[in-house]
Short mmCIF file of C-alpha atoms and ligand atoms in Angstrom, two decimals:
data_model
loop_
_atom_site.label_atom_id
_atom_site.label_comp_id
_atom_site.label_asym_id
_atom_site.label_seq_id
_atom_site.Cartn_x
_atom_site.Cartn_y
_atom_site.Cartn_z
CA UNK U 7 103.66 118.97 34.23
CA UNK U 8 106.14 116.64 35.88
CA UNK U 9 105.55 112.90 35.55
CA UNK U 10 106.71 110.58 38.34
CA UNK U 11 106.68 106.81 38.30
CA UNK U 12 108.66 106.34 41.49
CA UNK U 13 107.13 107.12 44.90
CA UNK U 14 110.42 108.23 46.39
CA UNK U 15 111.11 110.70 43.55
CA UNK U 16 107.59 112.08 43.96
CA UNK U 17 108.07 112.37 47.73
CA UNK U 18 111.37 114.22 47.35
CA UNK U 19 109.69 116.68 45.01
CA UNK U 20 106.66 117.19 47.26
CA UNK U 21 108.78 117.64 50.40
CA UNK U 22 110.42 120.54 48.61
CA UNK U 23 107.06 121.99 47.60
CA UNK U 24 105.90 121.85 51.23
CA UNK U 25 109.08 123.61 52.33
CA UNK U 26 108.06 126.43 50.03
CA UNK U 27 104.77 126.54 51.95
CA UNK U 28 102.76 125.12 49.09
CA UNK U 29 99.63 123.19 49.97
CA UNK U 30 99.34 119.92 48.04
CA UNK U 31 96.02 118.99 46.42
CA UNK U 32 95.54 115.38 45.39
CA UNK U 33 93.21 113.79 42.83
CA UNK U 34 93.46 109.98 42.66
CA UNK U 35 92.07 108.47 39.44
CA UNK U 36 92.18 105.32 37.37
CA UNK U 37 92.76 107.25 34.15
CA UNK U 38 90.73 107.43 30.92
CA UNK U 39 90.21 110.99 32.08
CA UNK U 40 87.12 113.06 31.26
CA UNK U 41 85.62 116.38 32.31
CA UNK U 42 84.54 114.92 35.65
CA UNK U 43 88.16 114.23 36.56
CA UNK U 44 89.24 117.59 35.18
CA UNK U 45 86.68 119.39 37.37
CA UNK U 46 88.41 117.86 40.40
CA UNK U 47 91.77 119.10 39.17
CA UNK U 48 90.40 122.60 38.59
CA UNK U 49 88.96 122.63 42.11
CA UNK U 50 92.35 121.60 43.45
CA UNK U 51 94.00 124.39 41.49
CA UNK U 52 91.61 126.88 43.09
CA UNK U 53 92.21 125.65 46.62
CA UNK U 54 95.86 124.53 46.71
CA UNK U 55 99.21 125.49 45.21
CA UNK U 56 100.43 122.15 43.82
CA UNK U 57 97.98 119.71 42.23
CA UNK U 58 98.94 116.06 42.01
CA UNK U 59 96.85 113.68 39.90
CA UNK U 60 97.56 109.96 40.02
CA UNK U 61 96.57 107.36 37.47
CA UNK U 62 96.58 103.84 38.83
CA UNK U 63 94.16 101.11 37.81
CA UNK U 64 94.01 99.40 41.17
CA UNK U 65 93.71 95.63 40.70
CA UNK U 66 92.59 94.94 44.27
CA UNK U 67 89.32 96.87 43.93
CA UNK U 68 88.05 94.90 40.93
CA UNK U 69 85.94 91.97 41.97
CA UNK U 70 85.78 90.73 38.38
CA UNK U 71 88.91 90.00 36.36
CA UNK U 72 87.03 90.76 33.15
CA UNK U 73 86.18 94.27 34.37
CA UNK U 74 89.83 94.91 35.27
CA UNK U 75 91.05 93.69 31.89
CA UNK U 76 88.48 95.73 29.99
CA UNK U 77 89.02 98.91 32.00
CA UNK U 78 89.97 101.61 29.44
CA UNK U 79 93.62 102.66 29.42
CA UNK U 80 94.63 105.68 27.33
CA UNK U 81 97.74 107.14 29.02
CA UNK U 82 98.93 109.31 26.10
CA UNK U 83 95.53 111.02 25.86
CA UNK U 84 95.37 111.42 29.65
CA UNK U 85 98.77 113.14 29.69
CA UNK U 86 97.64 115.49 26.93
CA UNK U 87 94.48 116.45 28.88
CA UNK U 88 96.41 116.98 32.11
CA UNK U 89 98.95 119.21 30.32
CA UNK U 90 96.07 121.20 28.84
CA UNK U 91 94.38 121.78 32.19
CA UNK U 92 97.74 122.75 33.74
CA UNK U 93 98.03 119.98 36.33
CA UNK U 94 101.39 120.27 38.12
CA UNK U 95 102.23 116.64 38.78
CA UNK U 96 101.16 113.25 37.44
CA UNK U 97 102.00 110.14 39.45
CA UNK U 98 101.76 106.92 37.42
CA UNK U 99 103.14 104.13 39.57
CA UNK U 100 103.62 100.56 38.41
CA UNK U 101 101.74 97.88 40.37
CA UNK U 102 104.94 96.83 42.19
CA UNK U 103 105.39 100.39 43.43
CA UNK U 104 102.07 100.29 45.29
CA UNK U 105 102.08 96.57 46.11
CA UNK U 106 105.74 95.56 46.66
CA UNK U 107 104.48 92.46 48.47
CA UNK U 108 102.30 91.49 45.50
CA UNK U 109 98.55 91.80 45.13
CA UNK U 110 97.83 88.34 46.50
CA UNK U 111 98.73 89.40 50.04
CA UNK U 112 96.33 92.24 50.56
CA UNK U 113 96.17 93.14 54.24
CA UNK U 114 92.57 93.90 55.18
CA UNK U 115 91.89 97.27 56.70
CA UNK U 116 90.68 96.78 60.25
CA UNK U 117 88.79 100.02 60.63
CA UNK U 118 85.15 99.59 61.56
CA UNK U 119 82.90 101.30 59.05
CA UNK U 120 79.75 100.12 60.84
CA UNK U 121 78.44 98.44 57.72
CA UNK U 122 78.84 101.46 55.45
CA UNK U 123 81.06 99.35 53.18
CA UNK U 124 78.57 96.46 53.10
CA UNK U 125 75.58 98.28 51.63
CA UNK U 126 74.77 99.21 47.99
CA UNK U 127 78.04 98.81 46.03
CA UNK U 128 79.51 96.76 48.86
CA UNK U 129 76.71 94.21 48.60
CA UNK U 130 77.13 93.75 44.86
CA UNK U 131 80.91 94.08 44.58
CA UNK U 132 82.38 91.95 47.38
CA UNK U 133 85.84 93.12 48.41
CA UNK U 134 85.61 96.28 46.31
CA UNK U 135 85.80 98.77 49.16
CA UNK U 136 88.56 96.84 50.94
CA UNK U 137 90.62 97.35 47.78
CA UNK U 138 89.66 101.02 47.57
CA UNK U 139 90.51 101.65 51.24
CA UNK U 140 93.82 99.92 50.89
CA UNK U 141 94.95 101.76 47.80
CA UNK U 142 93.75 105.20 48.94
CA UNK U 143 95.48 104.79 52.31
CA UNK U 144 98.71 103.85 50.55
CA UNK U 145 98.43 106.66 48.03
CA UNK U 146 97.69 109.21 50.78
CA UNK U 147 100.77 108.00 52.65
CA UNK U 148 102.91 108.51 49.58
CA UNK U 149 101.49 111.87 48.47
CA UNK U 150 100.73 113.40 51.89
CA UNK U 151 98.28 116.00 50.53
CA UNK U 152 96.65 118.79 52.52
CA UNK U 153 93.45 118.30 50.51
CA UNK U 154 91.98 115.29 48.78
CA UNK U 155 89.44 115.87 45.99
CA UNK U 156 86.85 113.20 45.24
CA UNK U 157 83.71 113.10 43.09
CA UNK U 158 80.17 112.65 44.39
CA UNK U 159 79.63 110.35 41.42
CA UNK U 160 81.10 107.63 43.66
CA UNK U 161 79.17 108.85 46.67
CA UNK U 162 79.59 105.75 48.82
CA UNK U 163 83.31 105.72 48.10
CA UNK U 164 83.50 109.36 49.19
CA UNK U 165 81.70 108.59 52.47
CA UNK U 166 83.93 105.59 53.17
CA UNK U 167 87.17 107.46 52.51
CA UNK U 168 85.95 110.36 54.64
CA UNK U 169 85.27 107.92 57.46
CA UNK U 170 88.67 106.24 57.02
CA UNK U 171 90.39 109.64 57.25
CA UNK U 172 88.44 110.41 60.41
CA UNK U 173 89.08 107.06 62.08
CA UNK U 174 92.80 106.98 61.23
CA UNK U 175 93.26 110.69 62.06
CA UNK U 176 94.92 111.27 58.70
CA UNK U 177 96.01 114.90 58.33
CA UNK U 178 94.07 115.59 55.15
CA UNK U 179 90.87 117.43 54.35
CA UNK U 180 88.51 115.69 51.94
CA UNK U 181 86.54 117.78 49.45
CA UNK U 182 83.46 116.42 47.63
CA UNK U 183 83.01 117.68 44.07
CA UNK U 184 79.70 117.65 42.15
CA UNK U 185 78.93 115.12 39.42
CA UNK U 186 79.79 116.30 35.90
CA UNK U 187 77.33 115.08 33.26
CA UNK U 188 77.03 114.79 29.50
CA UNK U 189 74.48 117.08 27.83
CA UNK U 190 71.90 114.29 27.98
CA UNK U 191 72.41 113.90 31.73
CA UNK U 192 74.53 110.74 31.66
CA UNK U 193 77.13 110.95 34.44
CA UNK U 194 80.60 111.07 32.92
CA UNK U 195 82.54 107.90 33.53
CA UNK U 196 85.63 106.26 32.07
CA UNK U 197 83.40 103.26 31.42
CA UNK U 198 81.28 105.34 29.00
CA UNK U 199 84.13 104.82 26.51
CA UNK U 200 82.95 101.23 26.24
CA UNK U 201 79.47 102.24 25.01
CA UNK U 202 78.45 103.19 21.46
CA UNK U 203 76.27 106.24 20.80
CA UNK U 204 73.01 104.25 20.93
CA UNK U 205 73.94 102.78 24.30
CA UNK U 206 74.87 106.23 25.61
CA UNK U 207 71.49 107.59 24.54
CA UNK U 208 69.77 104.70 26.31
CA UNK U 209 71.96 105.21 29.39
CA UNK U 210 70.71 108.80 29.69
CA UNK U 211 67.50 107.28 31.15
CA UNK U 212 69.46 106.49 34.33
CA UNK U 213 69.62 110.19 35.25
CA UNK U 214 66.33 111.16 33.61
CA UNK U 215 64.66 108.58 35.84
CA UNK U 216 66.49 109.94 38.90
CA UNK U 217 65.11 113.40 38.18
CA UNK U 218 61.60 111.95 37.87
CA UNK U 219 62.14 110.09 41.15
CA UNK U 220 63.11 113.34 42.83
CA UNK U 221 59.94 115.03 41.58
CA UNK U 222 57.83 112.11 42.78
CA UNK U 223 59.58 112.14 46.16
CA UNK U 224 58.98 115.84 46.56
CA UNK U 225 55.33 115.32 45.64
CA UNK U 226 55.08 112.83 48.50
CA UNK U 227 55.10 109.48 46.64
CA UNK U 228 56.15 106.40 48.63
CA UNK U 229 59.50 104.67 48.17
CA UNK U 230 58.03 101.45 46.75
CA UNK U 231 56.10 103.29 44.05
CA UNK U 232 59.09 105.43 43.13
CA UNK U 233 61.30 102.35 42.93
CA UNK U 234 58.80 100.45 40.76
CA UNK U 235 58.42 103.36 38.38
CA UNK U 236 62.17 103.81 38.15
CA UNK U 237 62.88 100.16 37.49
CA UNK U 238 60.12 99.95 34.88
CA UNK U 239 61.51 102.97 33.09
CA UNK U 240 64.94 101.35 32.82
CA UNK U 241 63.66 97.92 31.88
CA UNK U 242 61.59 99.47 29.08
CA UNK U 243 64.78 100.63 27.32
CA UNK U 244 66.71 97.44 28.06
CA UNK U 245 68.81 98.68 30.97
CA UNK U 246 69.31 95.99 33.60
CA UNK U 247 69.14 97.48 37.08
CA UNK U 248 71.25 96.00 39.86
CA UNK U 249 69.87 98.14 42.65
CA UNK U 250 67.91 101.35 43.15
CA UNK U 251 67.76 102.50 46.74
CA UNK U 252 66.51 105.58 48.49
CA UNK U 253 68.69 105.89 51.58
CA UNK U 254 69.81 108.36 54.19
CA UNK U 255 72.56 110.69 53.01
CA UNK U 256 75.13 109.97 55.74
CA UNK U 257 75.04 106.25 56.45
CA UNK U 258 73.24 105.02 53.32
CA UNK U 259 70.77 103.14 55.48
CA UNK U 260 67.29 102.41 54.17
CA UNK U 261 64.73 104.93 55.30
CA UNK U 262 61.03 104.67 55.91
CA UNK U 263 58.96 107.70 55.09
CA UNK U 264 60.26 111.22 54.48
CA UNK U 265 61.17 113.15 57.60
CA UNK U 266 61.50 116.91 57.53
CA UNK U 267 65.14 118.00 57.62
CA UNK U 268 66.54 114.54 56.89
CA UNK U 269 68.86 114.37 53.89
CA UNK U 270 68.03 111.59 51.46
CA UNK U 271 69.77 110.28 48.35
CA UNK U 272 68.76 107.87 45.58
CA UNK U 273 71.59 105.58 44.46
CA UNK U 274 71.50 103.30 41.45
CA UNK U 275 73.67 100.70 39.71
CA UNK U 276 72.76 99.32 36.31
CA UNK U 277 74.06 97.39 33.34
CA UNK U 278 73.88 98.83 29.86
CA UNK U 279 75.04 95.98 27.65
CA UNK U 280 78.25 94.78 29.28
CA UNK U 281 78.97 98.09 31.02
CA UNK U 282 78.16 98.67 34.68
CA UNK U 283 77.16 102.25 35.52
CA UNK U 284 76.37 103.97 38.82
CA UNK U 285 74.69 107.29 39.52
CA UNK U 286 72.97 109.13 42.36
CA UNK U 287 70.86 112.18 43.10
CA UNK U 288 70.06 113.85 46.39
CA UNK U 289 66.28 113.89 46.77
CA UNK U 290 65.95 115.97 49.89
P1 AMP L 319 87.88 107.02 38.76
O1 AMP L 319 88.98 107.34 37.77
O2 AMP L 319 86.62 106.58 38.11
O3 AMP L 319 88.36 106.14 39.88
O4 AMP L 319 87.49 108.40 39.44
C1 AMP L 319 88.45 109.22 40.05
C2 AMP L 319 87.74 110.34 40.77
O5 AMP L 319 86.97 111.10 39.84
C3 AMP L 319 86.76 109.83 41.83
O6 AMP L 319 86.83 110.68 42.97
C4 AMP L 319 85.43 109.95 41.13
O7 AMP L 319 84.34 110.11 42.00
C5 AMP L 319 85.64 111.21 40.29
N1 AMP L 319 84.70 111.23 39.18
C6 AMP L 319 84.50 110.25 38.25
N2 AMP L 319 83.50 110.61 37.40
C7 AMP L 319 83.07 111.83 37.80
C8 AMP L 319 82.05 112.73 37.34
N3 AMP L 319 81.29 112.44 36.30
N4 AMP L 319 81.89 113.89 38.00
C9 AMP L 319 82.66 114.19 39.08
N5 AMP L 319 83.64 113.39 39.56
C10 AMP L 319 83.84 112.23 38.94
#
């Protein structure tokens, strides 16, 4: 694996790869890598010839300083994992490399997402998606991949980036990869590193409840009842829910009653102790 810290060195290398007709696959991450990230890299290895992973904890997408400071950083372990999985390139830029003008002067993206960035995560993490859009656009400009691999774990983020690519006519294909889970169902997340084993066991209720919600939905239960049951289940084990919404799969807008053929997804954000966790499950 080749490690680059400088964008221009990375670009020189990738220009050469493209000349050799190699398609570039790109997996942006914030590090503290786990099997979820590695599944994206494996998918890239199946579908492209050169896989580039980046590790960059993007300060502009954190709406709480505390969350940014506590975000796990384990670069030596990440490098070991990436070597093991056979990733071709790791890009680990310093903050100045991505934000030469400093992070205080973040230009807002002026693409119109028709409210997609305001719902769910957007409502609870003001400014979060502006930061995500900004960093992903910059990273895509630097890397210039043919394919971009993103996890469905961050489903709203995937939809927003897909829309940004469409609106800006960026020459990249986005690929959604399924959520990788622990044995107990807990969605893998870098933030899981901040929980002890008891908290992780408790956190497994987030997905267990989603599966119950899916069953109830398929049996024809109403949204209010499903929501109440879900929230009660979490509260019983001490998980503090932030939101639980059953929304349409494409725009994440609230839906009324089930309609045949309409795709529907349940999205949830919760707090387990001081750790914020999100998850989702397609219901229909
Ligand atoms: P992050 O490092 O959390 O910013 O995530 C980097 C990429 O990995 C994003 O596209 C995430 O959606 C994806 N990802 C994170 N956790 C998982 C998971 N458990 N399963 C699949 N993809 C994931």
